[in-house]
Amino acid sequence: MSPDTPWDADALRQALNDNYAQPEGPERNARAERLFAEIEQLGDTSLVIDGLDHLMQVYNYSSEADKMFVPFARLLRMWDDRPEDFGGRQVHSLFWMFKWVSSGMIDQPHIPLASIEKWQAEMEHRYRLAGHSERAVRQGELRIARHLGDMERAQRAYDAWQAADRDDKSDCHACELHAQGSWQAHRGDDEGALVSWRPVLESEFTCAHEPHAVLSASLLPLLRLGRAEEARANHLRGYRLVRTKESMRSATARHVEFCALTGNEARGLEILAERPAYFTDTGEPSSLLSYLEVTALLTDRLTALGHGEQSVPGPGSRSWTARELAVHARTEARAIAARFDARNGTPYFGEQSAERMDRAPLLERLPLGVRAARPVSVPRQASASAAKSTPVAGPAGLSELLAEARRLSEAQHPDATAAWAAVTAAADRGGVELDALERAESEEHRGMDPATPPAEAVGLFTSAAGLYETAGEPGRAASALARAAFCIGLDGRLGEALAAVQEPCDRSLALYAEGRSTARQTGRALLCRVRILNDMISDMRVREAAEAAVTSLDEAVQALLAFAEPERQDPGVGVVIGEALGHAGNVTAFRGDAAGAAQLYARAAEAYVQAGRPWYAVEAETQLAGVSRHLGDLETAERASRAALEHAAPFAAPGGRARLHLQLVETLADIGKLDEAADHALEAAHWADEAGESAGSGAYARHRLGGFLLQLGRTAEAAAVLESVLSDLTAEDHGDGVIVQTLWWLGDCCTALNEPREAAEHWLKAADIAQGWPEQRDHAMLANLAGQALYRARLDPQAELAYRRAGDLWRDLGDVHALVRTLRVRAWIAVREGQAGVGAARELMAAAATECESALAAAGSAGDADVLARLRAELADTHRQTGDLIASSCDEPEGPRRRAAYEEAVGFVLRAVAAFEEAGEDFTDLRTGAQLMAAWLHADLSDAAAARGLARAVLAVYADGDGEVPSSRCAEARAVLEQVGAA
């Protein structure tokens, strides 16, 4: 409405309704205030009551709850002065809002306690006079007593509340169960609370703010009971609900608290960043206190983890570090708690607030599956063996470190490199000079560190070789030189590496023959040559050259195995054999023998395990899993993937663990073990985040997780996960297909969650990507789905466009059935208010019938029987819907126009009956449905005989039938007979 257009009462009432449907917050409140100013100018008392009522509603569900007391006081005066001005709905609303005022005052520390008790007594008195139950009164008293810390009074109020009868002034079932469970949890009965909350958590009882609040309230009780999986699910589901509700600051605070206590500090920061106004909105001090408490808890936790200087979101336009915000939030929280305690005359609020801010984490980590915008890396704990390698000052400590480093080296343990680094650090700090052998071992392990660049490693291995020679260890010297050659290859100089490795290999064999090199040392040297040859294959661009390289690799592998097999009792040689068998598997795979490669990878893994070095088996197990999955041997693929994960877990870097979990995810998904696949996708996402790969493997893991959760019916969780991954998915890194599938799944989630507008947005985005694909079926389906969602959202013009787009695509694809259905839906859109109208709708139905008839003519009478039957059924349904549209669109309750419309409609429906019959027995249920529609139309036309005949025909069809459809059809047929009377 134009600002210059005068308002009338009806327009203002509609404007109040429209405003109530807007999102909570200051903008809605400001509109309500402007509308009330217009209402007062109009001078309509009933409308003034509605306007004040509206102000109460919007203030109560916003950050300006302190404003509601003024309009309520005015309403109450109007009621006391002239109760006859109030209609029934307005009286109900006045007494309903008494609850908000009497117990809501407790959240305002500036309101004296005596005033609060006075208003509570006033409510009790007025409810008694009006004949209402005391149930709502006692519930309000419970809230006041609990706030004061008067547990005896609170328990009495709780018992009286539960004993009183429910009436129309009682809170809804969902809100009552929330309050009931909240009291139980406060008294330490977490199990009882969750039992009370179950009907709300399962959506048996819902309202505008439930299960939102109960989901947040359940988080800590679930964690305390060890039910972390349920807590995670409730966080994902619940935060998605509260994030759009400005009035739910306390519920949001519980989600931040959950993050702070489960190792999800980054997620907590993301939540803080989404509503900066929550730090400063003062209209409800109790929820502000709650928000400040959890902010202090979260930022103190970050500071304790060593992230005190990290930038974090906070109040105002200034920048904050975690340490600064922790001090600020704690100071402000204490000040608010002190105001409440001063008003209440007890220390209860301050004690409760301090306890909350000082809570210890309940879990070290609980992966959530959603990515935080501000990743926080929490230092990982070192493994037990690495912990033993901590540098210790002094000669005695150095001796212990040397012994431990050599023990780990002998065992070829992954922590050996860190142990030798500890030796070097301790020696440097203590001013102790290592001897030649110790320096050789230290430099060799520095070269073996994956973090060492290949060019630097070449120098370290070469230096180590010289030191080994000085120390009288020629076998180890030759092995070190072979490793130096391998690193030359890693540096991109494979030809030079192959030439360089020959001399140390020949020397090592000679030394072995002389007894001056062990089988392990010589095997390692020969293995370096095999590695170089293996790497050369990927460098070959010509098929013949690659085949020649594979032959060279095969010969080297066989020579190595011939040397090593007789010495396999040495665990170090067993490791050499394991890697050689893995390379043999690569040769076999290159030659196209996948089954043979799988056998060799299995033997390689077994060799590592038998040697007592299972951590080396991970690569072979990973290769075995991949080949087995390719061969369709999912049992072996699953077993190998699990073994790889088990053997790598204690030592793998986060990125490696993410990839291993993802490999198992794919196999479990193929098998159909979706629950477990979801668990491993969750772990993969977590470890990818830890590795700083959130936008890479982490995004793919979340994509898969969201899909599994959707398939498992955990729709709200799926939506939260998929929404979080969208920003990380790019066509360059993940491909258009992954993006489209993610958007498609999100549309499915939103549909299940009754969010059709959002579903349409996701499907239209996916359709815009898919329109560039060569095959257009996905594009057509997505446009069709978007049309369905827009239709449900009553966004009719947009739905018409989406269905038109889908119809054009279905026509190009030759899918007559899908095309016809889009035309029929467009007809139904046309008869909605404000759309093209009945004439356009009938044209669309006629076009649908024409498409069916043309397809039938093209198929010919000798065409495929199933195709013909389906086309006849499609035509029949078009006739049926045409009749339905004509009858339902007639807005004349009586008279000739209505009769003419019904007569025309029944003609179309009877044509549908005939066409369904021609389509065959597979369409019997559709035919009987059309017969009953025709029977009702005949009944409305006072043609009892025709109605009876159709109804009896339906009863005859199902005379011997049972099941849901026969039962329903027969019941409806009998209803027709009852309506028209027996002949």
PDB file of N, CA and C in Angstrom, residues 195-252:
ATOM      1  N   VAL A 195      13.178 -38.420  28.805  1.00  0.00           N
ATOM      2  CA  VAL A 195      11.900 -39.128  28.644  1.00  0.00           C
ATOM      3  C   VAL A 195      10.770 -38.112  28.453  1.00  0.00           C
ATOM      4  N   SER A 196      10.779 -37.057  29.251  1.00  0.00           N
ATOM      5  CA  SER A 196       9.750 -36.014  29.111  1.00  0.00           C
ATOM      6  C   SER A 196       9.827 -35.335  27.756  1.00  0.00           C
ATOM      7  N   TRP A 197      11.046 -35.129  27.280  1.00  0.00           N
ATOM      8  CA  TRP A 197      11.229 -34.396  26.025  1.00  0.00           C
ATOM      9  C   TRP A 197      10.990 -35.260  24.783  1.00  0.00           C
ATOM     10  N   ARG A 198      10.951 -36.575  24.946  1.00  0.00           N
ATOM     11  CA  ARG A 198      10.914 -37.444  23.779  1.00  0.00           C
ATOM     12  C   ARG A 198       9.794 -37.098  22.791  1.00  0.00           C
ATOM     13  N   PRO A 199       8.549 -36.856  23.249  1.00  0.00           N
ATOM     14  CA  PRO A 199       7.500 -36.538  22.265  1.00  0.00           C
ATOM     15  C   PRO A 199       7.784 -35.257  21.473  1.00  0.00           C
ATOM     16  N   VAL A 200       8.520 -34.337  22.066  1.00  0.00           N
ATOM     17  CA  VAL A 200       8.871 -33.104  21.359  1.00  0.00           C
ATOM     18  C   VAL A 200      10.034 -33.371  20.404  1.00  0.00           C
ATOM     19  N   LEU A 201      11.040 -34.095  20.884  1.00  0.00           N
ATOM     20  CA  LEU A 201      12.186 -34.420  20.034  1.00  0.00           C
ATOM     21  C   LEU A 201      11.761 -35.231  18.822  1.00  0.00           C
ATOM     22  N   GLU A 202      10.736 -36.041  18.986  1.00  0.00           N
ATOM     23  CA  GLU A 202      10.240 -36.859  17.877  1.00  0.00           C
ATOM     24  C   GLU A 202       9.142 -36.160  17.082  1.00  0.00           C
ATOM     25  N   SER A 203       8.929 -34.867  17.387  1.00  0.00           N
ATOM     26  CA  SER A 203       7.963 -34.016  16.659  1.00  0.00           C
ATOM     27  C   SER A 203       6.525 -34.481  16.792  1.00  0.00           C
ATOM     28  N   GLU A 204       6.218 -35.209  17.867  1.00  0.00           N
ATOM     29  CA  GLU A 204       4.819 -35.533  18.138  1.00  0.00           C
ATOM     30  C   GLU A 204       4.075 -34.271  18.555  1.00  0.00           C
ATOM     31  N   PHE A 205       4.754 -33.422  19.350  1.00  0.00           N
ATOM     32  CA  PHE A 205       4.208 -32.124  19.743  1.00  0.00           C
ATOM     33  C   PHE A 205       5.179 -31.053  19.270  1.00  0.00           C
ATOM     34  N   THR A 206       4.668 -30.062  18.550  1.00  0.00           N
ATOM     35  CA  THR A 206       5.506 -28.973  18.051  1.00  0.00           C
ATOM     36  C   THR A 206       4.763 -27.650  18.177  1.00  0.00           C
ATOM     37  N   CYS A 207       5.502 -26.567  18.057  1.00  0.00           N
ATOM     38  CA  CYS A 207       4.908 -25.229  17.980  1.00  0.00           C
ATOM     39  C   CYS A 207       5.926 -24.326  17.305  1.00  0.00           C
ATOM     40  N   ALA A 208       5.706 -23.029  17.361  1.00  0.00           N
ATOM     41  CA  ALA A 208       6.588 -22.105  16.650  1.00  0.00           C
ATOM     42  C   ALA A 208       8.021 -22.146  17.162  1.00  0.00           C
ATOM     43  N   HIS A 209       8.211 -22.544  18.438  1.00  0.00           N
ATOM     44  CA  HIS A 209       9.549 -22.536  19.031  1.00  0.00           C
ATOM     45  C   HIS A 209       9.953 -23.898  19.591  1.00  0.00           C
ATOM     46  N   GLU A 210       9.184 -24.910  19.247  1.00  0.00           N
ATOM     47  CA  GLU A 210       9.541 -26.278  19.609  1.00  0.00           C
ATOM     48  C   GLU A 210       9.399 -27.158  18.367  1.00  0.00           C
ATOM     49  N   PRO A 211      10.359 -28.075  18.173  1.00  0.00           N
ATOM     50  CA  PRO A 211      11.353 -28.588  19.128  1.00  0.00           C
ATOM     51  C   PRO A 211      12.632 -27.777  19.227  1.00  0.00           C
ATOM     52  N   HIS A 212      12.675 -26.575  18.676  1.00  0.00           N
ATOM     53  CA  HIS A 212      13.896 -25.778  18.677  1.00  0.00           C
ATOM     54  C   HIS A 212      14.557 -25.719  20.054  1.00  0.00           C
ATOM     55  N   ALA A 213      13.755 -25.304  21.058  1.00  0.00           N
ATOM     56  CA  ALA A 213      14.314 -25.095  22.397  1.00  0.00           C
ATOM     57  C   ALA A 213      14.671 -26.408  23.072  1.00  0.00           C
ATOM     58  N   VAL A 214      13.832 -27.419  22.913  1.00  0.00           N
ATOM     59  CA  VAL A 214      14.115 -28.718  23.546  1.00  0.00           C
ATOM     60  C   VAL A 214      15.370 -29.343  22.945  1.00  0.00           C
ATOM     61  N   LEU A 215      15.559 -29.200  21.640  1.00  0.00           N
ATOM     62  CA  LEU A 215      16.769 -29.743  21.028  1.00  0.00           C
ATOM     63  C   LEU A 215      18.019 -29.139  21.671  1.00  0.00           C
ATOM     64  N   SER A 216      17.990 -27.845  21.926  1.00  0.00           N
ATOM     65  CA  SER A 216      19.157 -27.209  22.555  1.00  0.00           C
ATOM     66  C   SER A 216      19.285 -27.624  24.017  1.00  0.00           C
ATOM     67  N   ALA A 217      18.150 -27.741  24.707  1.00  0.00           N
ATOM     68  CA  ALA A 217      18.194 -28.120  26.126  1.00  0.00           C
ATOM     69  C   ALA A 217      18.693 -29.548  26.313  1.00  0.00           C
ATOM     70  N   SER A 218      18.511 -30.387  25.306  1.00  0.00           N
ATOM     71  CA  SER A 218      18.883 -31.804  25.436  1.00  0.00           C
ATOM     72  C   SER A 218      20.374 -32.054  25.289  1.00  0.00           C
ATOM     73  N   LEU A 219      21.133 -31.080  24.802  1.00  0.00           N
ATOM     74  CA  LEU A 219      22.514 -31.329  24.420  1.00  0.00           C
ATOM     75  C   LEU A 219      23.386 -31.789  25.583  1.00  0.00           C
ATOM     76  N   LEU A 220      23.394 -31.021  26.676  1.00  0.00           N
ATOM     77  CA  LEU A 220      24.253 -31.394  27.806  1.00  0.00           C
ATOM     78  C   LEU A 220      23.771 -32.650  28.520  1.00  0.00           C
ATOM     79  N   PRO A 221      22.464 -32.818  28.754  1.00  0.00           N
ATOM     80  CA  PRO A 221      22.028 -34.094  29.344  1.00  0.00           C
ATOM     81  C   PRO A 221      22.460 -35.306  28.521  1.00  0.00           C
ATOM     82  N   LEU A 222      22.369 -35.218  27.215  1.00  0.00           N
ATOM     83  CA  LEU A 222      22.801 -36.339  26.371  1.00  0.00           C
ATOM     84  C   LEU A 222      24.295 -36.581  26.507  1.00  0.00           C
ATOM     85  N   LEU A 223      25.081 -35.516  26.524  1.00  0.00           N
ATOM     86  CA  LEU A 223      26.525 -35.674  26.688  1.00  0.00           C
ATOM     87  C   LEU A 223      26.858 -36.279  28.042  1.00  0.00           C
ATOM     88  N   ARG A 224      26.187 -35.810  29.079  1.00  0.00           N
ATOM     89  CA  ARG A 224      26.472 -36.344  30.422  1.00  0.00           C
ATOM     90  C   ARG A 224      26.122 -37.824  30.522  1.00  0.00           C
ATOM     91  N   LEU A 225      25.144 -38.272  29.731  1.00  0.00           N
ATOM     92  CA  LEU A 225      24.737 -39.677  29.750  1.00  0.00           C
ATOM     93  C   LEU A 225      25.544 -40.522  28.768  1.00  0.00           C
ATOM     94  N   GLY A 226      26.504 -39.904  28.090  1.00  0.00           N
ATOM     95  CA  GLY A 226      27.326 -40.662  27.147  1.00  0.00           C
ATOM     96  C   GLY A 226      26.659 -40.906  25.809  1.00  0.00           C
ATOM     97  N   ARG A 227      25.589 -40.199  25.511  1.00  0.00           N
ATOM     98  CA  ARG A 227      24.862 -40.393  24.251  1.00  0.00           C
ATOM     99  C   ARG A 227      25.269 -39.292  23.259  1.00  0.00           C
ATOM    100  N   ALA A 228      26.563 -39.329  22.916  1.00  0.00           N
ATOM    101  CA  ALA A 228      27.139 -38.246  22.120  1.00  0.00           C
ATOM    102  C   ALA A 228      26.568 -38.200  20.710  1.00  0.00           C
ATOM    103  N   GLU A 229      26.264 -39.369  20.125  1.00  0.00           N
ATOM    104  CA  GLU A 229      25.735 -39.375  18.761  1.00  0.00           C
ATOM    105  C   GLU A 229      24.398 -38.630  18.693  1.00  0.00           C
ATOM    106  N   GLU A 230      23.544 -38.864  19.698  1.00  0.00           N
ATOM    107  CA  GLU A 230      22.258 -38.171  19.729  1.00  0.00           C
ATOM    108  C   GLU A 230      22.460 -36.671  19.943  1.00  0.00           C
ATOM    109  N   ALA A 231      23.443 -36.329  20.777  1.00  0.00           N
ATOM    110  CA  ALA A 231      23.718 -34.910  21.025  1.00  0.00           C
ATOM    111  C   ALA A 231      24.157 -34.221  19.735  1.00  0.00           C
ATOM    112  N   ARG A 232      25.045 -34.876  18.993  1.00  0.00           N
ATOM    113  CA  ARG A 232      25.484 -34.295  17.724  1.00  0.00           C
ATOM    114  C   ARG A 232      24.291 -34.090  16.783  1.00  0.00           C
ATOM    115  N   ALA A 233      23.450 -35.110  16.676  1.00  0.00           N
ATOM    116  CA  ALA A 233      22.286 -35.006  15.793  1.00  0.00           C
ATOM    117  C   ALA A 233      21.380 -33.865  16.223  1.00  0.00           C
ATOM    118  N   ASN A 234      21.164 -33.719  17.524  1.00  0.00           N
ATOM    119  CA  ASN A 234      20.275 -32.655  18.012  1.00  0.00           C
ATOM    120  C   ASN A 234      20.886 -31.278  17.807  1.00  0.00           C
ATOM    121  N   HIS A 235      22.215 -31.201  17.883  1.00  0.00           N
ATOM    122  CA  HIS A 235      22.865 -29.915  17.602  1.00  0.00           C
ATOM    123  C   HIS A 235      22.666 -29.536  16.133  1.00  0.00           C
ATOM    124  N   LEU A 236      22.925 -30.464  15.231  1.00  0.00           N
ATOM    125  CA  LEU A 236      22.789 -30.148  13.805  1.00  0.00           C
ATOM    126  C   LEU A 236      21.358 -29.785  13.461  1.00  0.00           C
ATOM    127  N   ARG A 237      20.439 -30.575  13.964  1.00  0.00           N
ATOM    128  CA  ARG A 237      19.023 -30.325  13.687  1.00  0.00           C
ATOM    129  C   ARG A 237      18.548 -29.044  14.366  1.00  0.00           C
ATOM    130  N   GLY A 238      18.955 -28.872  15.629  1.00  0.00           N
ATOM    131  CA  GLY A 238      18.430 -27.764  16.427  1.00  0.00           C
ATOM    132  C   GLY A 238      18.979 -26.416  16.039  1.00  0.00           C
ATOM    133  N   TYR A 239      20.295 -26.325  15.779  1.00  0.00           N
ATOM    134  CA  TYR A 239      20.839 -25.004  15.458  1.00  0.00           C
ATOM    135  C   TYR A 239      20.272 -24.492  14.148  1.00  0.00           C
ATOM    136  N   ARG A 240      20.024 -25.402  13.213  1.00  0.00           N
ATOM    137  CA  ARG A 240      19.422 -24.987  11.941  1.00  0.00           C
ATOM    138  C   ARG A 240      18.055 -24.336  12.162  1.00  0.00           C
ATOM    139  N   LEU A 241      17.341 -24.754  13.215  1.00  0.00           N
ATOM    140  CA  LEU A 241      16.030 -24.186  13.515  1.00  0.00           C
ATOM    141  C   LEU A 241      16.136 -22.837  14.230  1.00  0.00           C
ATOM    142  N   VAL A 242      17.053 -22.720  15.201  1.00  0.00           N
ATOM    143  CA  VAL A 242      17.082 -21.501  16.015  1.00  0.00           C
ATOM    144  C   VAL A 242      17.797 -20.348  15.333  1.00  0.00           C
ATOM    145  N   ARG A 243      18.622 -20.632  14.332  1.00  0.00           N
ATOM    146  CA  ARG A 243      19.447 -19.564  13.760  1.00  0.00           C
ATOM    147  C   ARG A 243      18.609 -18.469  13.127  1.00  0.00           C
ATOM    148  N   THR A 244      17.358 -18.764  12.744  1.00  0.00           N
ATOM    149  CA  THR A 244      16.498 -17.738  12.139  1.00  0.00           C
ATOM    150  C   THR A 244      15.562 -17.083  13.152  1.00  0.00           C
ATOM    151  N   LYS A 245      15.624 -17.503  14.424  1.00  0.00           N
ATOM    152  CA  LYS A 245      14.701 -16.995  15.440  1.00  0.00           C
ATOM    153  C   LYS A 245      15.457 -16.051  16.377  1.00  0.00           C
ATOM    154  N   GLU A 246      15.245 -14.752  16.204  1.00  0.00           N
ATOM    155  CA  GLU A 246      15.998 -13.793  17.006  1.00  0.00           C
ATOM    156  C   GLU A 246      15.724 -13.937  18.495  1.00  0.00           C
ATOM    157  N   SER A 247      14.515 -14.375  18.845  1.00  0.00           N
ATOM    158  CA  SER A 247      14.152 -14.459  20.261  1.00  0.00           C
ATOM    159  C   SER A 247      14.808 -15.629  20.968  1.00  0.00           C
ATOM    160  N   MET A 248      15.515 -16.500  20.237  1.00  0.00           N
ATOM    161  CA  MET A 248      16.037 -17.728  20.834  1.00  0.00           C
ATOM    162  C   MET A 248      17.525 -17.612  21.152  1.00  0.00           C
ATOM    163  N   ARG A 249      17.914 -16.482  21.776  1.00  0.00           N
ATOM    164  CA  ARG A 249      19.315 -16.282  22.133  1.00  0.00           C
ATOM    165  C   ARG A 249      19.776 -17.309  23.163  1.00  0.00           C
ATOM    166  N   SER A 250      18.934 -17.649  24.119  1.00  0.00           N
ATOM    167  CA  SER A 250      19.330 -18.639  25.131  1.00  0.00           C
ATOM    168  C   SER A 250      19.555 -20.003  24.505  1.00  0.00           C
ATOM    169  N   ALA A 251      18.704 -20.373  23.552  1.00  0.00           N
ATOM    170  CA  ALA A 251      18.884 -21.656  22.866  1.00  0.00           C
ATOM    171  C   ALA A 251      20.167 -21.641  22.052  1.00  0.00           C
ATOM    172  N   THR A 252      20.435 -20.530  21.376  1.00  0.00           N
ATOM    173  CA  THR A 252      21.686 -20.403  20.632  1.00  0.00           C
ATOM    174  C   THR A 252      22.872 -20.531  21.569  1.00  0.00           C
TER     175      THR A 252
END
